[in-house]
Coordinates of C-alpha atoms in Angstrom, one line a residue:
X24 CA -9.4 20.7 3.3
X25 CA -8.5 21.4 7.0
X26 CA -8.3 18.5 8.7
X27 CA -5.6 15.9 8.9
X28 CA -5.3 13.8 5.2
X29 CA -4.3 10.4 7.3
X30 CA -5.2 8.4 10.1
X31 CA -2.3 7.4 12.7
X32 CA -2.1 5.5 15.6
X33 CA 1.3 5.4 17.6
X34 CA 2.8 1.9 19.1
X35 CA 5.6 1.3 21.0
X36 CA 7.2 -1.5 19.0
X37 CA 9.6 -0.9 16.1
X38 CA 6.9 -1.4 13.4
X39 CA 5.5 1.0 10.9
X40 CA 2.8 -0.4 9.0
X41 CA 2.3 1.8 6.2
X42 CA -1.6 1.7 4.2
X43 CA -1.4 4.3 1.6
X44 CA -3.9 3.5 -0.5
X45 CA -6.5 2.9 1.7
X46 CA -8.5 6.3 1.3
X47 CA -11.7 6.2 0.1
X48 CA -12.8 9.9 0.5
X49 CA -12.8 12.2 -2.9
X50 CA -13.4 16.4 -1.8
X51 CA -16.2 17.3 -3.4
X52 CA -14.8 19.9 -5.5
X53 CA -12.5 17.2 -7.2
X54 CA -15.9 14.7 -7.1
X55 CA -17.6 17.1 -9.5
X56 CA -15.2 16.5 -12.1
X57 CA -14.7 12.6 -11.9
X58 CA -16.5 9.7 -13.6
X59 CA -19.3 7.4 -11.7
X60 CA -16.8 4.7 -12.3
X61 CA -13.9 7.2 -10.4
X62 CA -16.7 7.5 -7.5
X63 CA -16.8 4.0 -6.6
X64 CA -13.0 4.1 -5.8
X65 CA -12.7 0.6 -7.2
X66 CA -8.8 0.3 -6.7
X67 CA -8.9 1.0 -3.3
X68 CA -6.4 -1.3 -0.9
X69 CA -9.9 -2.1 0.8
X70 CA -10.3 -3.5 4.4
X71 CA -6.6 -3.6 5.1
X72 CA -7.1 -1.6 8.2
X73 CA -9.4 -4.5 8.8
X74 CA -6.9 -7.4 8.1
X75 CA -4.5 -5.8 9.7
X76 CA -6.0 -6.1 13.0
X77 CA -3.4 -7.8 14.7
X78 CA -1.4 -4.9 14.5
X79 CA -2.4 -4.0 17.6
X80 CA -0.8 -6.9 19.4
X81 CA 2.7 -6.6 17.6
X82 CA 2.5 -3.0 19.2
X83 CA 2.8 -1.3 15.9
X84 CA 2.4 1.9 14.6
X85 CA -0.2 2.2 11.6
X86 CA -0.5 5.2 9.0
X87 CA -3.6 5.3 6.7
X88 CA -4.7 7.3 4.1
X89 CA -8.2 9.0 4.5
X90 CA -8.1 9.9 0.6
X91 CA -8.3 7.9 -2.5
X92 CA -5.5 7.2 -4.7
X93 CA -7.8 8.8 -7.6
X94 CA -6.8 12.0 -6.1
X95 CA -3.4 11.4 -5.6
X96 CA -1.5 7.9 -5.4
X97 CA 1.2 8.6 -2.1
X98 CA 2.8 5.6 -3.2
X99 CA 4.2 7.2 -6.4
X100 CA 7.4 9.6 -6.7
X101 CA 6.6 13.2 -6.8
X102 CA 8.0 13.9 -10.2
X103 CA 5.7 11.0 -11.1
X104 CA 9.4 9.3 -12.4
X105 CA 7.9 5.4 -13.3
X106 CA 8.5 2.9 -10.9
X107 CA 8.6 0.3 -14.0
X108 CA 10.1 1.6 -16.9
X109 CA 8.2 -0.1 -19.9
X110 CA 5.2 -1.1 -18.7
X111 CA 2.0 0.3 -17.8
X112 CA 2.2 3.7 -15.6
X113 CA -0.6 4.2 -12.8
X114 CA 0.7 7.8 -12.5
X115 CA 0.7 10.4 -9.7
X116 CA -2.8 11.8 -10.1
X117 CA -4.0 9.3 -12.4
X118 CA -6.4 9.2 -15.0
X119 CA -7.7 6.3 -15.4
X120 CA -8.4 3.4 -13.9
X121 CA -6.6 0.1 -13.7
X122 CA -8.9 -1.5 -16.0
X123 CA -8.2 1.6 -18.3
X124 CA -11.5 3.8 -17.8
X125 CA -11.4 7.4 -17.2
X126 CA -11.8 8.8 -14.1
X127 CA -12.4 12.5 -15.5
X128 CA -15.1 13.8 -17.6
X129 CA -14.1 15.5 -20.9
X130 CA -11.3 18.0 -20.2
X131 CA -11.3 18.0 -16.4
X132 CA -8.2 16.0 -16.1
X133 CA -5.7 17.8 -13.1
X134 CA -3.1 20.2 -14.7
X135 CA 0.2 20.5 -13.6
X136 CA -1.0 23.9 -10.9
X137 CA -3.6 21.6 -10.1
X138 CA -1.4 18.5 -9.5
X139 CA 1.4 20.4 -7.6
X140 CA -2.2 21.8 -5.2
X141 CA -2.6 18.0 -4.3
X142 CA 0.8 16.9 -3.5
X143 CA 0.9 19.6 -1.2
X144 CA -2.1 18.9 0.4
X145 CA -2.4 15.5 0.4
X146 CA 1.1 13.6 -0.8
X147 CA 3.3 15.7 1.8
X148 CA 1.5 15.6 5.0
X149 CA 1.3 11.7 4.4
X150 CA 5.5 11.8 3.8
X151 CA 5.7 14.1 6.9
X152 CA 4.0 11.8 9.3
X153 CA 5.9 8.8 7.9
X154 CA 9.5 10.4 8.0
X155 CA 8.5 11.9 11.3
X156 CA 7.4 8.3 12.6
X157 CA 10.6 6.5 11.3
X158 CA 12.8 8.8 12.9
X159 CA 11.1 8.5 16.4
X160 CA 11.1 4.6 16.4
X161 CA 14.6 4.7 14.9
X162 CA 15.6 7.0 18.1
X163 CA 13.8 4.8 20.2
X164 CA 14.7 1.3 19.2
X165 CA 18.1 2.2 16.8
X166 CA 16.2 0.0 13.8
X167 CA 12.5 0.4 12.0
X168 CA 10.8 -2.5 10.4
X169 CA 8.4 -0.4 7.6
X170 CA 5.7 -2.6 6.3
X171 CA 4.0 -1.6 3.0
X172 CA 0.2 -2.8 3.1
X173 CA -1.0 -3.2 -0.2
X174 CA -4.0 -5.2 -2.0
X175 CA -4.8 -5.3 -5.5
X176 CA -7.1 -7.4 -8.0
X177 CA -5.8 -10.5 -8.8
X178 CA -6.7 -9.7 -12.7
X179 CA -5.6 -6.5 -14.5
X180 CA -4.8 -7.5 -17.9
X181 CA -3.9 -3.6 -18.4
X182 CA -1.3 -4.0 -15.6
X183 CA 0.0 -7.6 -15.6
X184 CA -0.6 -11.4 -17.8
X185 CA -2.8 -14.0 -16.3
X186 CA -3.9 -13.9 -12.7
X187 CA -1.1 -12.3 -9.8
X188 CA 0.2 -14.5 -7.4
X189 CA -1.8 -14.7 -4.1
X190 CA 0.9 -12.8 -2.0
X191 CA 4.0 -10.4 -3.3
X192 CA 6.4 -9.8 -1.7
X193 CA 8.7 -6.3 -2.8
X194 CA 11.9 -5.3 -1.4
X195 CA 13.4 -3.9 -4.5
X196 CA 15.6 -7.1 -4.9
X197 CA 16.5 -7.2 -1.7
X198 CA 18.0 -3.0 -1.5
X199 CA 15.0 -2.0 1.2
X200 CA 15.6 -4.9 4.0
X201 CA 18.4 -6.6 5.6
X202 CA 18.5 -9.9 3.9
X203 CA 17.8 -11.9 7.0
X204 CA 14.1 -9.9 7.5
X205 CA 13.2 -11.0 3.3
X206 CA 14.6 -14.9 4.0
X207 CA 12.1 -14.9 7.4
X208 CA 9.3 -13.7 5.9
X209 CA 10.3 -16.3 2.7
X210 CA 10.4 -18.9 5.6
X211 CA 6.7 -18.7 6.4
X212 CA 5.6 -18.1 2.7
X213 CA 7.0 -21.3 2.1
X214 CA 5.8 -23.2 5.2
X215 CA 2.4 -22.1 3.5
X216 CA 0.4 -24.8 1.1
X217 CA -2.7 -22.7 0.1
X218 CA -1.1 -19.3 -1.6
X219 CA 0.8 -18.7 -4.0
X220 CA 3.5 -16.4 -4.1
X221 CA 6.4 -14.1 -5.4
X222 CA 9.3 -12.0 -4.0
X223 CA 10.6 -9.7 -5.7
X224 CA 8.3 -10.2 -8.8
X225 CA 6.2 -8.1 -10.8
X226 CA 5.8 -6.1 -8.0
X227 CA 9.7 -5.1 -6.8
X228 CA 8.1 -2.4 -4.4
X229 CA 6.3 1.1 -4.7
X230 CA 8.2 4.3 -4.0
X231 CA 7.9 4.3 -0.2
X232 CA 9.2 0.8 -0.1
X233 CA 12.3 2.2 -2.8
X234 CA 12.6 5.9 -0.9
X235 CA 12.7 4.9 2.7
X236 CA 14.4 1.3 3.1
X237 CA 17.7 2.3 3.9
X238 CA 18.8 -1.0 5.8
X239 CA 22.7 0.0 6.2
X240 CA 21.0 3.1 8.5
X241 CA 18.8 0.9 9.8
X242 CA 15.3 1.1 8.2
X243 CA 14.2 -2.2 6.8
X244 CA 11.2 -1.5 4.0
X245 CA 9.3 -5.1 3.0
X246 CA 6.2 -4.3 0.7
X247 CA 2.9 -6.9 0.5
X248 CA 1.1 -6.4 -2.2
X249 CA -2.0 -9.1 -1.5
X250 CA -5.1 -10.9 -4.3
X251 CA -7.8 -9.2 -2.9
X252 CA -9.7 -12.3 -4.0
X253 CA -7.7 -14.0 -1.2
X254 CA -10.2 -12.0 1.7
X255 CA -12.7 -9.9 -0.3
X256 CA -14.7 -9.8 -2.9
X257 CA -13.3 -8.1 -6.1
X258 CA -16.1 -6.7 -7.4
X259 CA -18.8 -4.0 -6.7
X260 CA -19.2 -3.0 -3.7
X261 CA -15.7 -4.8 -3.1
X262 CA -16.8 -6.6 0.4
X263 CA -14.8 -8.3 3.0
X264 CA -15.1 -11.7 3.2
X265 CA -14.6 -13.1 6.5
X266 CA -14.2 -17.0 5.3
X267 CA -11.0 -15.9 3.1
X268 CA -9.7 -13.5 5.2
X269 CA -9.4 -15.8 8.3
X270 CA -7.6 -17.9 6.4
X271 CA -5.2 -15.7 5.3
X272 CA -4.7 -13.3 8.0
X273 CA -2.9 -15.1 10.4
X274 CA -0.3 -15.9 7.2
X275 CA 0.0 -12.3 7.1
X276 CA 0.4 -11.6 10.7
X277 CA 3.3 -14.4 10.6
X278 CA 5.4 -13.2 8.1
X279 CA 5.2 -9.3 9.8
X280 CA 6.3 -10.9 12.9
X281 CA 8.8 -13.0 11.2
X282 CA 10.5 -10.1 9.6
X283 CA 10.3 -7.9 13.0
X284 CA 11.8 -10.9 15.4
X285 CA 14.8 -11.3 12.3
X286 CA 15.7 -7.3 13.3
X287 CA 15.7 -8.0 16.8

């Protein structure tokens, strides 16, 4: 692999929205060893680039993954540490899915050489853009508003019990923001009568959130970690539906700006 593992697109607000599992792509090399079900990428953050659209009009800048978290999840530690001690670990290069199936065929599971290959060429590149994009905004506006952009199934009974609330919000209780960017962004969730929703729940935040929000230096980290089922369809082939997602976008669009206007 040559080209760049990421899309980018550069802003001129202080906002980094951050999409790192949005990657669909598997090399072809690593396709040969995976599982049909590992082809159809099922826990993909899909259409996020799509709901995110507004983005655009908050002047933010927006990294992407091109690659799928089946080859390597950029939102996991590099030593593969668990984020959650006691439950259920997705891992680094994982090998299953989140419904438990394998995503390698007999014996073609990533060894550690193998494992070390992708977080060079796909984990680090990611981490490079996204440190080098902090550090610019930072030097630009002296604060950095990072927003995690996640999705998930609402139902994972390997993962979590009963059905996820509709909208998460993670700021590893509060360490990853200044508290008045979590109570804004609280502010609209509650101001909201057709979701429900969680801070600081089952999901606290993923290792970006964790590794970069360093609010005392002036990077404020706030993960959302969305029910696909409230703008897509969750199952095969996983489409967007523009009925839900109209409904909820604008929600989502609130609480970004919320947290952004709180740093100002």
């Amino acid at each position: 692999m040559t080209d760049t593992p990421f899309h980018f697109k550069r802003g001129s607000a202080p906002l980094l929205i951050s999409i790192p599992h949005l990657g669909q792509e598997i090399p072809a090399d690593l396709r040969a060893s995976m599982t049909p079900i590992a082809h159809t990428v099922a826990d993909t953050d899909w259409h996020l680039d799509r709901l995110y659209a507004f983005a655009d009009a908050l002047g933010a800048s927006v990294l992407g993954a091109r690659y799928s978290r089946y080859v390597i999840d950029l939102n996991r530690p590099p030593d593969d540490e668990s984020l959650y001690p006691g439950q259920t670990k997705t891992g680094l290069c994982p090998a299953a899915s989140f419904r438990g199936e394998p995503l390698y065929l007999d014996g073609a599971a990533p060894d550690a050489a193998a494992q070390a290959e992708r977080l060079a060429t796909y984990w680090q590149p990611y981490h490079d853009q996204l440190t080098r994009e902090i550090a610019r905004i930072k030097a630009e506006h002296g604060r950095v508003l990072l927003w995690e952009a996640h999705s998930i199934a609402s139902v994972l009974p390997r993962l979590f019990d009963g059905k996820l609330p509709d909208l998460n919000i993670g700021t590893s209780d509060g360490k990853t923001c200044a508290l008045a960017a979590q109570q804004a962004v609280q502010r609209e969730l509650e101001a909201n009568a057709d979701y429900t929703w969680a801070v600081n729940g089952r999901f606290k935040g993923g290792y970006i959130t964790r590794h970069y929000g360093a609010p005392e230096q002036g990077v404020h980290a706030i993960q959302l970690e969305m029910c696909q089922s409230t703008y897509m369809d969750e199952t095969y082939p996983f489409g967007y539906r523009e009925d839900l997602a109209s409904r909820v976008q604008p929600l989502v669009g609130r609480m970004v700006k919320a947290a952004l206007d709180a740093l100002g």
